[in-house]
Coordinates of C-alpha atoms in Angstrom, one line a residue:
Chain A
M1 CA 154.8 216.1 -78.5
Q2 CA 153.5 217.6 -75.5
A3 CA 149.8 217.9 -74.8
P4 CA 148.1 220.9 -76.3
P5 CA 146.4 223.5 -74.1
A6 CA 142.9 222.4 -73.3
R7 CA 140.6 225.4 -73.3
H8 CA 137.7 224.3 -75.4
A9 CA 134.9 226.6 -74.4
P10 CA 132.9 227.8 -77.3
P11 CA 130.3 230.6 -76.8
L12 CA 126.8 229.3 -76.8
D13 CA 125.4 231.6 -79.6
R14 CA 127.7 230.1 -82.1
P15 CA 125.9 227.8 -84.6
G16 CA 129.0 225.5 -84.5
A17 CA 129.0 225.3 -80.8
S18 CA 127.7 221.9 -80.4
D19 CA 130.2 219.2 -80.8
D20 CA 128.5 217.4 -83.6
A21 CA 127.9 220.5 -85.6
E22 CA 128.7 220.1 -89.3
L23 CA 130.2 222.4 -91.9
G24 CA 129.6 222.0 -95.6
V25 CA 128.4 223.1 -99.0
E26 CA 125.4 222.1 -101.0
N27 CA 125.3 222.0 -104.7
L28 CA 128.0 224.7 -104.8
T29 CA 128.8 226.3 -108.1
V30 CA 131.3 229.2 -108.6
R31 CA 131.7 230.7 -112.0
F32 CA 134.4 233.2 -113.1
Q33 CA 133.1 234.9 -116.3
G34 CA 131.2 231.9 -117.2
L35 CA 134.0 229.5 -116.5
A36 CA 133.1 227.1 -113.7
A37 CA 135.8 226.7 -111.1
I38 CA 133.5 224.7 -109.0
D39 CA 130.6 222.7 -110.6
D40 CA 127.9 221.5 -108.3
V41 CA 129.9 220.2 -105.4
S42 CA 128.5 219.0 -102.2
L43 CA 130.3 218.0 -99.1
K44 CA 130.0 218.0 -95.3
M45 CA 132.6 217.7 -92.5
Q46 CA 132.3 217.0 -88.7
R47 CA 134.1 218.5 -85.8
H48 CA 136.0 215.4 -84.8
E49 CA 137.6 214.6 -88.2
I50 CA 140.4 215.5 -90.5
F51 CA 138.8 215.9 -93.9
G52 CA 141.3 215.8 -96.8
L53 CA 140.6 217.8 -99.9
I54 CA 142.7 216.7 -102.9
G55 CA 142.9 217.2 -106.6
P56 CA 145.3 218.4 -109.3
N57 CA 146.2 222.1 -109.7
G58 CA 143.2 224.1 -110.8
A59 CA 140.8 221.5 -109.4
G60 CA 139.1 224.3 -107.4
K61 CA 140.4 223.4 -103.8
T62 CA 141.2 226.9 -102.9
T63 CA 138.1 228.3 -104.3
L64 CA 136.0 225.9 -102.2
V65 CA 138.0 227.0 -99.1
N66 CA 137.3 230.6 -100.1
C67 CA 133.6 229.8 -100.2
L68 CA 133.6 228.0 -96.9
T69 CA 135.3 231.1 -95.2
G70 CA 133.4 233.9 -96.8
F71 CA 136.2 235.1 -99.2
Q72 CA 134.3 234.0 -102.2
K73 CA 130.6 234.3 -102.9
P74 CA 129.1 231.1 -104.6
T75 CA 127.3 231.7 -107.9
E76 CA 124.8 228.9 -107.0
G77 CA 124.4 226.7 -104.0
R78 CA 124.6 227.2 -100.2
V79 CA 127.2 227.1 -97.4
M80 CA 125.8 225.5 -94.3
M81 CA 126.9 225.2 -90.7
A82 CA 125.0 223.2 -88.2
G83 CA 121.8 223.2 -90.4
R84 CA 121.9 227.1 -90.8
D85 CA 122.4 228.8 -94.1
I86 CA 125.5 231.0 -93.9
T87 CA 126.0 231.8 -97.6
G88 CA 126.8 235.5 -98.2
W89 CA 128.4 236.1 -94.8
A90 CA 131.5 238.3 -94.6
P91 CA 134.8 236.8 -93.9
T92 CA 134.9 238.4 -90.4
E93 CA 131.4 236.7 -89.6
F94 CA 132.7 233.4 -90.6
R95 CA 135.6 233.7 -88.3
R96 CA 133.5 235.1 -85.5
H97 CA 131.3 231.9 -85.7
G98 CA 134.2 229.7 -85.4
I99 CA 135.5 229.0 -88.9
A100 CA 139.1 229.7 -89.3
R101 CA 141.6 229.2 -92.1
T102 CA 145.2 229.6 -93.2
F103 CA 146.5 230.8 -96.6
Q104 CA 148.5 229.1 -99.1
A105 CA 151.1 231.9 -99.2
G106 CA 151.2 232.3 -95.4
R107 CA 150.0 235.9 -95.4
L108 CA 151.5 236.6 -92.1
F109 CA 151.6 240.3 -90.7
P110 CA 155.2 240.7 -91.6
E111 CA 156.1 243.8 -89.7
M112 CA 154.4 242.5 -86.5
S113 CA 156.1 240.2 -84.0
V114 CA 155.3 236.5 -83.7
L115 CA 153.4 237.1 -80.5
E116 CA 151.4 240.0 -82.1
N117 CA 150.6 237.9 -85.1
A118 CA 148.7 235.4 -83.0
E119 CA 147.5 237.9 -80.4
V120 CA 145.7 240.2 -83.1
T121 CA 143.3 237.4 -83.9
G122 CA 142.1 237.2 -80.3
V123 CA 141.8 241.0 -80.3
G124 CA 140.0 241.0 -83.6
L125 CA 137.5 238.5 -82.0
G126 CA 137.0 240.9 -79.1
Q127 CA 139.5 239.9 -76.5
S128 CA 141.6 242.5 -74.6
R129 CA 145.3 242.6 -75.5
R130 CA 146.2 241.0 -72.1
T131 CA 143.8 238.0 -72.4
A132 CA 144.8 237.5 -76.1
Q133 CA 148.4 237.7 -75.3
A134 CA 148.1 235.0 -72.6
E135 CA 146.2 232.7 -75.0
A136 CA 148.7 233.4 -77.8
K137 CA 151.7 232.6 -75.6
E138 CA 150.1 229.3 -74.6
L139 CA 149.3 228.3 -78.3
L140 CA 152.8 229.5 -79.5
D141 CA 154.4 227.3 -76.8
W142 CA 152.4 224.3 -77.9
I143 CA 153.2 224.8 -81.5
G144 CA 157.0 225.3 -80.9
L145 CA 157.5 229.0 -81.3
G146 CA 157.5 229.8 -77.6
D147 CA 161.1 231.1 -77.8
K148 CA 160.5 233.3 -80.7
L149 CA 157.7 235.6 -79.4
D150 CA 159.5 238.9 -80.1
V151 CA 160.9 238.0 -83.6
P152 CA 159.3 239.8 -86.4
A153 CA 157.2 237.4 -88.6
S154 CA 159.1 238.3 -91.7
A155 CA 162.4 237.0 -90.1
L156 CA 161.0 233.5 -89.4
A157 CA 162.2 230.5 -91.2
Y158 CA 159.7 229.0 -93.6
T159 CA 158.6 226.2 -91.6
D160 CA 158.0 228.4 -88.5
Q161 CA 156.0 230.8 -90.7
R162 CA 153.6 227.9 -91.5
R163 CA 153.3 227.0 -87.8
L164 CA 152.6 230.6 -86.9
G165 CA 149.8 230.8 -89.6
I166 CA 148.2 227.7 -87.8
A167 CA 148.6 229.2 -84.3
R168 CA 147.0 232.3 -85.6
A169 CA 144.0 230.4 -86.9
M170 CA 143.6 228.4 -83.6
M171 CA 143.1 231.4 -81.4
L172 CA 139.8 231.2 -79.3
S173 CA 139.4 227.4 -80.4
P174 CA 137.5 227.6 -83.7
A175 CA 135.1 224.9 -84.4
F176 CA 136.6 224.3 -87.8
V177 CA 140.0 225.2 -89.4
L178 CA 140.7 225.0 -93.1
L179 CA 144.3 224.5 -93.9
D180 CA 145.4 225.4 -97.4
E181 CA 148.5 223.5 -98.3
P182 CA 150.2 224.0 -94.9
A183 CA 153.1 221.9 -95.8
A184 CA 153.8 223.1 -99.4
G185 CA 157.5 223.4 -100.2
M186 CA 158.6 221.5 -97.0
S187 CA 160.9 218.4 -96.9
D188 CA 159.4 215.1 -96.0
S189 CA 160.7 215.3 -92.5
E190 CA 159.5 218.9 -92.0
C191 CA 156.2 217.9 -93.4
E192 CA 155.9 215.0 -90.9
D193 CA 156.6 217.3 -87.9
L194 CA 154.0 219.7 -89.1
M195 CA 151.3 216.9 -89.6
E196 CA 151.8 215.7 -86.0
I197 CA 150.5 219.1 -85.1
V198 CA 147.6 218.9 -87.6
Q199 CA 146.8 215.4 -86.3
A200 CA 146.4 216.7 -82.8
I201 CA 143.9 219.5 -83.5
P202 CA 140.6 217.5 -83.7
K203 CA 141.0 216.1 -80.1
A204 CA 142.7 218.9 -78.5
F205 CA 140.4 221.6 -79.7
I206 CA 137.2 219.7 -80.6
C207 CA 137.8 221.3 -84.0
G208 CA 137.3 219.7 -87.5
V209 CA 140.3 220.1 -89.9
L210 CA 140.0 220.6 -93.7
L211 CA 143.4 219.8 -95.1
I212 CA 144.5 220.5 -98.6
E213 CA 147.8 218.7 -99.2
H214 CA 149.6 217.2 -102.2
N215 CA 151.7 214.7 -100.3
M216 CA 149.6 211.5 -100.8
R217 CA 151.4 209.6 -98.1
V218 CA 150.6 212.2 -95.6
V219 CA 147.0 212.6 -96.8
M220 CA 146.3 208.9 -96.7
G221 CA 148.0 208.6 -93.4
I222 CA 146.1 211.2 -91.3
C223 CA 142.8 211.9 -93.0
D224 CA 139.5 210.2 -91.8
R225 CA 137.8 211.0 -95.1
I226 CA 139.0 212.3 -98.4
H227 CA 137.1 214.3 -101.1
V228 CA 138.6 214.4 -104.5
L229 CA 138.1 217.3 -107.0
D230 CA 139.0 217.4 -110.6
G231 CA 138.1 220.2 -112.9
G232 CA 135.7 221.6 -110.4
K233 CA 133.7 218.4 -110.1
T234 CA 133.6 215.8 -107.3
L235 CA 135.3 212.8 -108.5
A236 CA 135.0 210.7 -105.3
E237 CA 134.6 210.9 -101.5
D238 CA 135.5 208.1 -99.2
V239 CA 137.9 206.8 -96.6
P240 CA 141.6 206.8 -97.6
E241 CA 141.7 203.1 -98.2
A242 CA 138.9 203.2 -100.7
I243 CA 140.1 206.3 -102.4
Q244 CA 143.5 204.6 -103.1
R245 CA 141.6 201.8 -105.0
H246 CA 139.3 204.2 -106.8
E247 CA 140.0 203.8 -110.5
A248 CA 138.9 207.3 -111.6
V249 CA 141.1 208.9 -108.9
M250 CA 144.1 206.8 -109.8
A251 CA 143.6 207.8 -113.5
A252 CA 143.0 211.5 -113.0
Y253 CA 145.2 212.3 -110.1
L254 CA 147.5 209.7 -108.6
G255 CA 148.4 208.5 -112.2
M256 CA 149.8 211.9 -113.0
E257 CA 152.1 211.8 -110.1
A258 CA 153.6 208.3 -110.8
Chain B
M1 CA 157.7 246.7 -58.7
D2 CA 157.3 244.8 -61.9
R3 CA 154.3 246.7 -62.7
I4 CA 156.2 250.0 -62.3
L5 CA 159.0 248.8 -64.4
S6 CA 156.6 247.6 -67.1
N7 CA 154.8 251.0 -67.1
I8 CA 158.3 252.7 -67.5
R9 CA 159.0 250.5 -70.5
T10 CA 155.6 251.2 -72.0
L11 CA 155.7 254.9 -71.5
Q12 CA 159.4 255.6 -72.4
T13 CA 159.0 256.4 -76.0
P14 CA 156.4 259.2 -75.7
V15 CA 158.2 260.6 -72.6
L16 CA 161.6 260.5 -74.4
L17 CA 160.0 262.2 -77.4
I18 CA 158.5 265.0 -75.3
V19 CA 161.7 265.5 -73.4
L20 CA 163.6 265.6 -76.8
L21 CA 161.3 268.4 -78.0
A22 CA 161.8 270.3 -74.8
I23 CA 165.6 270.1 -75.2
V24 CA 165.4 271.3 -78.8
S25 CA 163.2 274.3 -77.8
G26 CA 165.3 275.1 -74.7
L27 CA 168.4 275.2 -76.9
A28 CA 166.8 277.3 -79.5
S29 CA 165.5 279.8 -76.9
L30 CA 169.1 280.4 -75.8
T31 CA 169.6 282.4 -78.9
G32 CA 166.9 284.8 -77.5
S33 CA 165.8 285.9 -80.8
D34 CA 162.1 286.5 -81.7
A35 CA 162.5 284.8 -85.0
M36 CA 163.7 281.7 -83.3
A37 CA 160.8 281.7 -81.0
T38 CA 158.5 281.9 -84.0
T39 CA 160.3 279.0 -85.6
I40 CA 160.1 276.9 -82.6
A41 CA 156.4 277.5 -82.1
E42 CA 155.7 276.7 -85.7
M43 CA 157.7 273.5 -85.3
M44 CA 155.7 272.4 -82.2
I45 CA 152.5 273.0 -84.1
R46 CA 153.8 270.9 -86.9
V47 CA 154.6 268.1 -84.5
V48 CA 150.8 268.2 -83.6
V49 CA 149.9 268.0 -87.2
V50 CA 152.4 265.4 -88.3
V51 CA 151.7 263.1 -85.3
G52 CA 148.1 263.4 -86.2
L53 CA 148.8 262.4 -89.8
Y54 CA 150.9 259.5 -88.6
V55 CA 148.0 258.1 -86.5
F56 CA 146.2 257.4 -89.7
I57 CA 148.9 257.1 -92.3
G58 CA 151.5 255.2 -90.2
N59 CA 149.1 252.7 -88.7
S60 CA 146.8 252.0 -91.8
G61 CA 149.5 252.3 -94.5
I62 CA 147.1 254.5 -96.6
I63 CA 148.6 257.8 -97.6
S64 CA 146.2 260.8 -97.1
F65 CA 146.6 264.0 -99.2
G66 CA 143.4 265.5 -97.5
H67 CA 144.4 266.0 -93.8
I68 CA 145.4 269.6 -94.3
S69 CA 141.7 270.2 -94.7
F70 CA 141.2 269.1 -91.2
M71 CA 143.8 271.6 -90.2
C72 CA 141.8 274.3 -92.0
I73 CA 138.6 273.2 -90.4
G74 CA 140.2 273.3 -87.0
A75 CA 141.8 276.8 -87.5
Y76 CA 138.5 278.2 -88.6
A77 CA 136.8 276.6 -85.8
A78 CA 139.1 278.2 -83.3
A79 CA 139.0 281.5 -85.0
W80 CA 135.2 281.5 -84.9
M81 CA 135.3 281.1 -81.2
T82 CA 137.9 283.5 -80.2
A83 CA 137.9 286.3 -82.7
A84 CA 136.6 289.7 -81.6
P85 CA 132.8 289.7 -81.5
T86 CA 132.7 293.2 -83.2
F87 CA 134.6 291.8 -86.2
K88 CA 132.4 288.6 -86.3
Q89 CA 129.3 290.7 -86.4
I90 CA 130.3 292.8 -89.3
M91 CA 132.3 290.4 -91.4
L92 CA 131.0 286.9 -90.5
G93 CA 127.1 287.4 -90.5
G94 CA 126.6 283.7 -91.4
L95 CA 127.8 282.4 -88.2
P96 CA 125.2 281.2 -85.6
A97 CA 124.5 283.7 -82.8
W98 CA 126.3 281.7 -80.1
L99 CA 129.5 282.1 -82.0
Q100 CA 129.0 285.6 -83.3
T101 CA 128.3 287.5 -80.1
E102 CA 130.5 285.5 -77.7
Q103 CA 134.3 285.1 -77.2
Y104 CA 135.2 281.8 -75.6
P105 CA 138.3 280.9 -73.6
F106 CA 141.3 279.4 -75.4
L107 CA 140.8 275.7 -74.1
V108 CA 137.2 275.7 -75.2
A109 CA 138.3 276.9 -78.6
M110 CA 141.0 274.2 -78.8
A111 CA 138.4 271.5 -77.9
F112 CA 136.1 272.8 -80.7
A113 CA 139.1 272.8 -83.1
A114 CA 139.5 269.1 -82.4
V115 CA 135.8 268.2 -82.3
L116 CA 134.6 269.7 -85.4
P117 CA 137.2 268.1 -87.7
A118 CA 136.5 264.8 -85.9
I119 CA 132.9 265.1 -86.9
V120 CA 133.7 265.8 -90.5
G121 CA 136.3 263.0 -90.5
L122 CA 133.7 260.6 -89.1
A123 CA 131.3 261.4 -92.0
L124 CA 134.0 261.4 -94.6
G125 CA 135.8 258.4 -93.3
G126 CA 132.7 256.3 -93.3
A127 CA 132.7 256.7 -97.0
I128 CA 136.3 256.6 -98.1
T129 CA 137.9 254.0 -95.7
R130 CA 135.8 251.5 -97.6
L131 CA 138.0 252.1 -100.7
G132 CA 141.5 251.3 -99.3
G133 CA 144.7 251.8 -101.1
I134 CA 145.3 254.4 -103.9
A135 CA 141.5 255.0 -104.4
C136 CA 141.3 256.2 -100.7
S137 CA 144.3 258.4 -101.2
I138 CA 142.8 260.1 -104.4
A139 CA 139.5 260.5 -102.4
T140 CA 141.3 262.4 -99.7
F141 CA 142.9 264.7 -102.3
A142 CA 139.5 265.5 -103.8
F143 CA 138.4 266.3 -100.1
L144 CA 141.3 268.8 -99.9
M145 CA 140.2 270.6 -103.0
I146 CA 136.6 270.6 -102.0
T147 CA 137.4 272.1 -98.5
N148 CA 139.7 274.6 -100.0
S149 CA 137.2 276.1 -102.5
V150 CA 134.3 275.9 -99.8
Y151 CA 136.4 277.9 -97.4
A152 CA 137.7 280.3 -100.1
N153 CA 134.1 281.1 -101.2
W154 CA 131.9 280.8 -98.2
D155 CA 132.1 284.6 -97.5
S156 CA 129.5 284.9 -94.7
V157 CA 131.4 282.5 -92.4
T158 CA 135.1 282.4 -93.4
A159 CA 135.3 286.0 -94.8
G160 CA 136.2 284.4 -98.2
V161 CA 139.5 285.5 -99.7
S162 CA 139.9 288.3 -97.2
S163 CA 141.1 287.3 -93.8
I164 CA 139.7 286.9 -90.2
I165 CA 141.6 289.2 -87.9
G166 CA 141.7 289.8 -84.2
I167 CA 142.3 286.3 -83.1
P168 CA 144.1 286.4 -79.7
T169 CA 147.8 285.2 -80.1
L170 CA 148.1 283.0 -77.1
V171 CA 150.3 280.3 -78.6
G172 CA 154.0 280.6 -78.2
P173 CA 156.8 277.8 -78.1
W174 CA 155.9 276.4 -74.6
V175 CA 152.2 276.3 -75.1
A176 CA 152.6 274.6 -78.4
W177 CA 155.1 272.1 -76.8
V178 CA 152.3 271.2 -74.2
F179 CA 149.9 270.4 -77.1
A180 CA 152.7 268.5 -79.0
G181 CA 153.0 266.4 -75.8
V182 CA 149.2 265.8 -75.8
A183 CA 149.2 264.7 -79.4
I184 CA 152.2 262.4 -78.8
L185 CA 150.6 260.7 -75.8
A186 CA 147.3 260.3 -77.7
A187 CA 149.0 258.8 -80.7
W188 CA 151.0 256.4 -78.4
F189 CA 148.1 255.2 -76.5
Y190 CA 146.2 254.5 -79.7
Q191 CA 149.1 252.8 -81.1
I192 CA 149.4 250.3 -78.2
S193 CA 145.7 249.8 -77.9
R194 CA 143.8 246.9 -79.4
H195 CA 142.5 249.2 -82.1
G196 CA 146.1 250.2 -83.1
L197 CA 147.1 246.6 -83.3
M198 CA 144.3 245.6 -85.4
L199 CA 144.9 248.5 -87.8
R200 CA 148.5 247.6 -88.2
A201 CA 147.3 244.1 -89.1
T202 CA 145.2 245.5 -91.9
R203 CA 148.3 247.5 -93.0
D204 CA 150.5 244.4 -93.3
D205 CA 147.8 242.2 -95.0
P206 CA 144.1 243.3 -95.4
V207 CA 143.0 239.8 -96.5
A208 CA 144.6 237.9 -93.6
A209 CA 143.2 240.6 -91.1
Q210 CA 139.7 239.7 -92.3
A211 CA 140.5 236.0 -91.6
S212 CA 141.4 237.2 -88.1
G213 CA 138.0 238.6 -87.5
I214 CA 139.1 242.2 -88.1
N215 CA 136.6 244.6 -89.6
L216 CA 138.7 246.9 -92.2
V217 CA 136.3 249.7 -92.1
K218 CA 135.9 249.9 -88.4
A219 CA 139.7 249.7 -87.7
R220 CA 140.5 252.4 -90.3
L221 CA 137.8 254.7 -89.3
G222 CA 138.7 254.9 -85.6
A223 CA 142.3 256.1 -86.6
F224 CA 140.9 258.4 -89.2
V225 CA 138.6 260.3 -86.7
L226 CA 141.4 260.5 -84.1
S227 CA 143.8 261.7 -86.7
A228 CA 141.3 264.4 -87.9
A229 CA 141.0 265.5 -84.3
L230 CA 144.7 265.9 -83.7
V231 CA 145.4 267.7 -87.1
G232 CA 142.4 269.9 -86.4
L233 CA 143.9 270.7 -83.0
G234 CA 147.1 271.7 -84.8
G235 CA 145.0 274.0 -86.9
G236 CA 143.4 275.7 -83.9
L237 CA 146.9 276.3 -82.4
Y238 CA 148.1 277.8 -85.7
A239 CA 145.1 280.2 -85.8
Q240 CA 146.0 281.4 -82.3
F241 CA 149.7 281.5 -83.2
L242 CA 149.2 283.7 -86.2
G243 CA 146.4 285.9 -85.0
I244 CA 145.1 286.4 -88.5
L245 CA 143.7 283.7 -90.8
T246 CA 143.2 283.0 -94.5
V247 CA 142.5 279.9 -96.4
D248 CA 145.6 280.1 -98.5
P249 CA 148.2 278.3 -96.2
F250 CA 145.9 275.1 -95.9
Y251 CA 146.7 273.7 -99.3
L252 CA 149.3 271.9 -101.4
G253 CA 152.4 273.5 -100.0
L254 CA 151.6 272.5 -96.4
T255 CA 150.3 269.0 -97.5
F256 CA 153.6 268.5 -99.2
I257 CA 155.9 269.7 -96.3
T258 CA 153.9 267.6 -93.6
L259 CA 154.1 264.5 -95.8
A260 CA 157.7 265.2 -96.5
M261 CA 158.3 265.4 -92.7
L262 CA 156.6 262.1 -92.1
V263 CA 158.5 260.3 -95.0
V264 CA 162.0 261.7 -93.9
G265 CA 161.3 260.7 -90.3
G266 CA 160.0 257.3 -91.2
M267 CA 156.1 256.8 -91.5
S268 CA 155.9 253.6 -89.6
S269 CA 156.8 254.9 -86.2
L270 CA 155.8 257.7 -83.9
T271 CA 159.5 258.4 -83.3
G272 CA 159.8 258.9 -87.1
A273 CA 156.9 261.4 -87.1
V274 CA 158.5 263.6 -84.4
I275 CA 162.1 263.2 -85.7
G276 CA 161.0 264.1 -89.2
V277 CA 159.5 267.4 -88.0
I278 CA 162.7 268.3 -86.2
G279 CA 164.9 267.3 -89.0
V280 CA 163.1 268.9 -91.7
T281 CA 162.6 272.1 -89.8
I282 CA 166.4 272.4 -89.2
I283 CA 167.1 271.8 -92.9
V284 CA 164.5 274.2 -94.1
E285 CA 165.8 276.9 -91.6
L286 CA 169.4 276.3 -92.7
L287 CA 168.5 276.7 -96.3
R288 CA 166.5 279.8 -95.6
M289 CA 169.6 281.3 -93.8
F290 CA 171.7 280.6 -96.9
E291 CA 168.9 282.2 -99.1
R292 CA 169.0 285.3 -97.1
G293 CA 172.7 285.5 -97.3
S294 CA 173.2 285.4 -93.5
M295 CA 175.6 282.4 -93.6
G296 CA 178.7 284.2 -94.7
P297 CA 180.1 284.3 -98.2
I298 CA 177.7 281.7 -99.6
T299 CA 174.3 282.9 -100.8
L300 CA 171.9 280.4 -102.4
P301 CA 169.3 281.6 -104.9
P302 CA 165.7 281.9 -103.9
G303 CA 163.8 278.5 -104.2
S304 CA 166.8 276.6 -102.9
Q305 CA 164.7 275.8 -99.8
E306 CA 162.1 273.8 -101.8
L307 CA 164.7 272.3 -104.1
G308 CA 166.8 271.2 -101.1
L309 CA 163.8 269.5 -99.5
G310 CA 162.9 267.7 -102.7
I311 CA 166.5 266.5 -103.0
L312 CA 166.4 265.3 -99.4
M313 CA 163.2 263.5 -99.7
A314 CA 164.5 261.6 -102.9
L315 CA 167.7 260.8 -101.1
I316 CA 165.9 259.3 -98.1
L317 CA 163.5 257.3 -100.3
V318 CA 166.4 255.8 -102.2
L319 CA 169.0 255.2 -99.4
R320 CA 166.7 254.7 -96.4
P321 CA 163.2 254.0 -97.4
T322 CA 162.0 253.4 -93.8
G323 CA 163.2 257.0 -92.9
L324 CA 165.6 258.3 -90.3
S325 CA 164.0 256.4 -87.5
G326 CA 164.1 253.1 -89.6
G327 CA 160.6 252.4 -88.4
R328 CA 161.8 251.8 -84.9
E329 CA 160.7 253.6 -81.7
L330 CA 163.1 255.7 -79.4
K331 CA 163.9 253.5 -76.4
L332 CA 166.3 253.4 -73.5
F333 CA 165.4 250.1 -72.0
G334 CA 164.6 246.9 -74.1
R335 CA 161.8 244.6 -73.5
S336 CA 162.5 242.3 -70.8
R337 CA 161.8 238.7 -71.6
P338 CA 161.5 235.8 -69.3
A339 CA 164.2 233.2 -69.9
A340 CA 162.8 231.2 -72.8
P341 CA 162.6 227.4 -72.3
A342 CA 164.2 225.7 -75.3
A343 CA 161.4 224.5 -77.5
P344 CA 161.7 221.0 -78.6
E345 CA 161.0 221.6 -82.3
A346 CA 163.4 224.5 -82.5
A347 CA 166.3 222.1 -82.9
Q348 CA 164.9 220.2 -85.8
A349 CA 163.3 223.0 -87.8
A350 CA 165.8 224.0 -90.5
P351 CA 165.1 226.9 -92.8
A352 CA 163.7 225.8 -96.1
E353 CA 166.2 227.9 -98.1

């Protein structure tokens, strides 16, 4: 894998601008009509790490990502970045302050070209089309889509769509990127290719990665720390080696897969 | 040299469309009939209106049933500026003095016909672009009904159900063609601007657009205001084409036919908007001739025109949902691309299915 483009230059007024800034939630609870999707969860991630978020289906992983990006307002608790309370911000404000995400279903702009898909994030964040295009090309080259710039996003192969989703999120070097099952539905070898890219992100962009992923081998292999959710509650948070030995986790989650 | 080439590529679509309109207009004027000149002038005015509609509907994906209100507002704005002062003083006592006693030049009137609807569009759009989707469409329909009843009943400024007369008829086929060109260029420059790109992203996926930092309301509002201005300009031209103005034409019939033009041509490209106007105009004219019995032995019953248009729209929606243009733009030169280096991943990445 070639070296990713180095253009880490966050604007100074971003709360996440300093390299040791943290993103997290404190005592977060989300209830849908009385039913708790997330129940009193706290976590914190740094800009230099890959932070795994795992748990069975319905554990509340996507809801948590939605809270961390402004798409879901918490019922209780706070969302914090660099010591600042950012609960209740709109999704566009989260993105402007350097918190980017991808979606489980991809959610590309199907009628726009590959280049435009990435370019539009730059434009949405205030760049001119020309500047955004230059940056988008650089990123797409890095992620392996440099030869498909004019292809409509809807015509891309599945794995390429996932790459494009990540490139779109990495425009203007966010401080944190939240990847919601980027490798869902991929074969093992496709998944490994994609994870090489994910693994390069923290160093290349000084960007913290939150990764939701079901492939345990991958998660254990590339995450620095792992947070386990079950039924909306925190089951454990630790380094991969410890998580693998954690009894409650084995019973609740890994056991189900065996 | 590269720059010139890239400018040609960028501008080819609007230029080709404007040339296409000139050719249609030129061919039609060969017949030399007055009726044909009237048809062509009306067609050019509809290009202005439908291109205006396209700016909002095509780029945002939200159908508006209310834009003919802007045409109405623009038409009356032009009439207030250019109708004979003697008439205005007797019939339109509610107008402010600067409108009542003066008669302004054509271009000033056209500017007013664009600016007034834009202001109304800004106020209205601020509220309804927050809705999005079908709720927004229904709100625009409510706006159509409100405007219609206000203009039909506000006797002191619109002459109510009677008409405003004495508007100078300065708009013929070629004057209208110039304005059609202006509208096409405005729509094109909007479409390729950063604002156009952002709005198309919200059309494709509003949720992902927010994750790209795009403010949905701002993106939609910009297009809504520009589109109101262009449709209003079309209304101003219409007033100065007819010379006499009532509120009746600015309602459901015109709403339907302009939307039909956009759908038939293909609502996701500027080419579609222009082709749709030309195509529907030709078909409606042919059906009209059959109705009048001027096409030889076959005479169609009255009403065939509406029926034919309805059938055409249904056929297009079934057989070619993206319209005659297929959502593409008219182009002679493709986009030049630098020779792409083979990406290392490309070879390994196999499609999932």
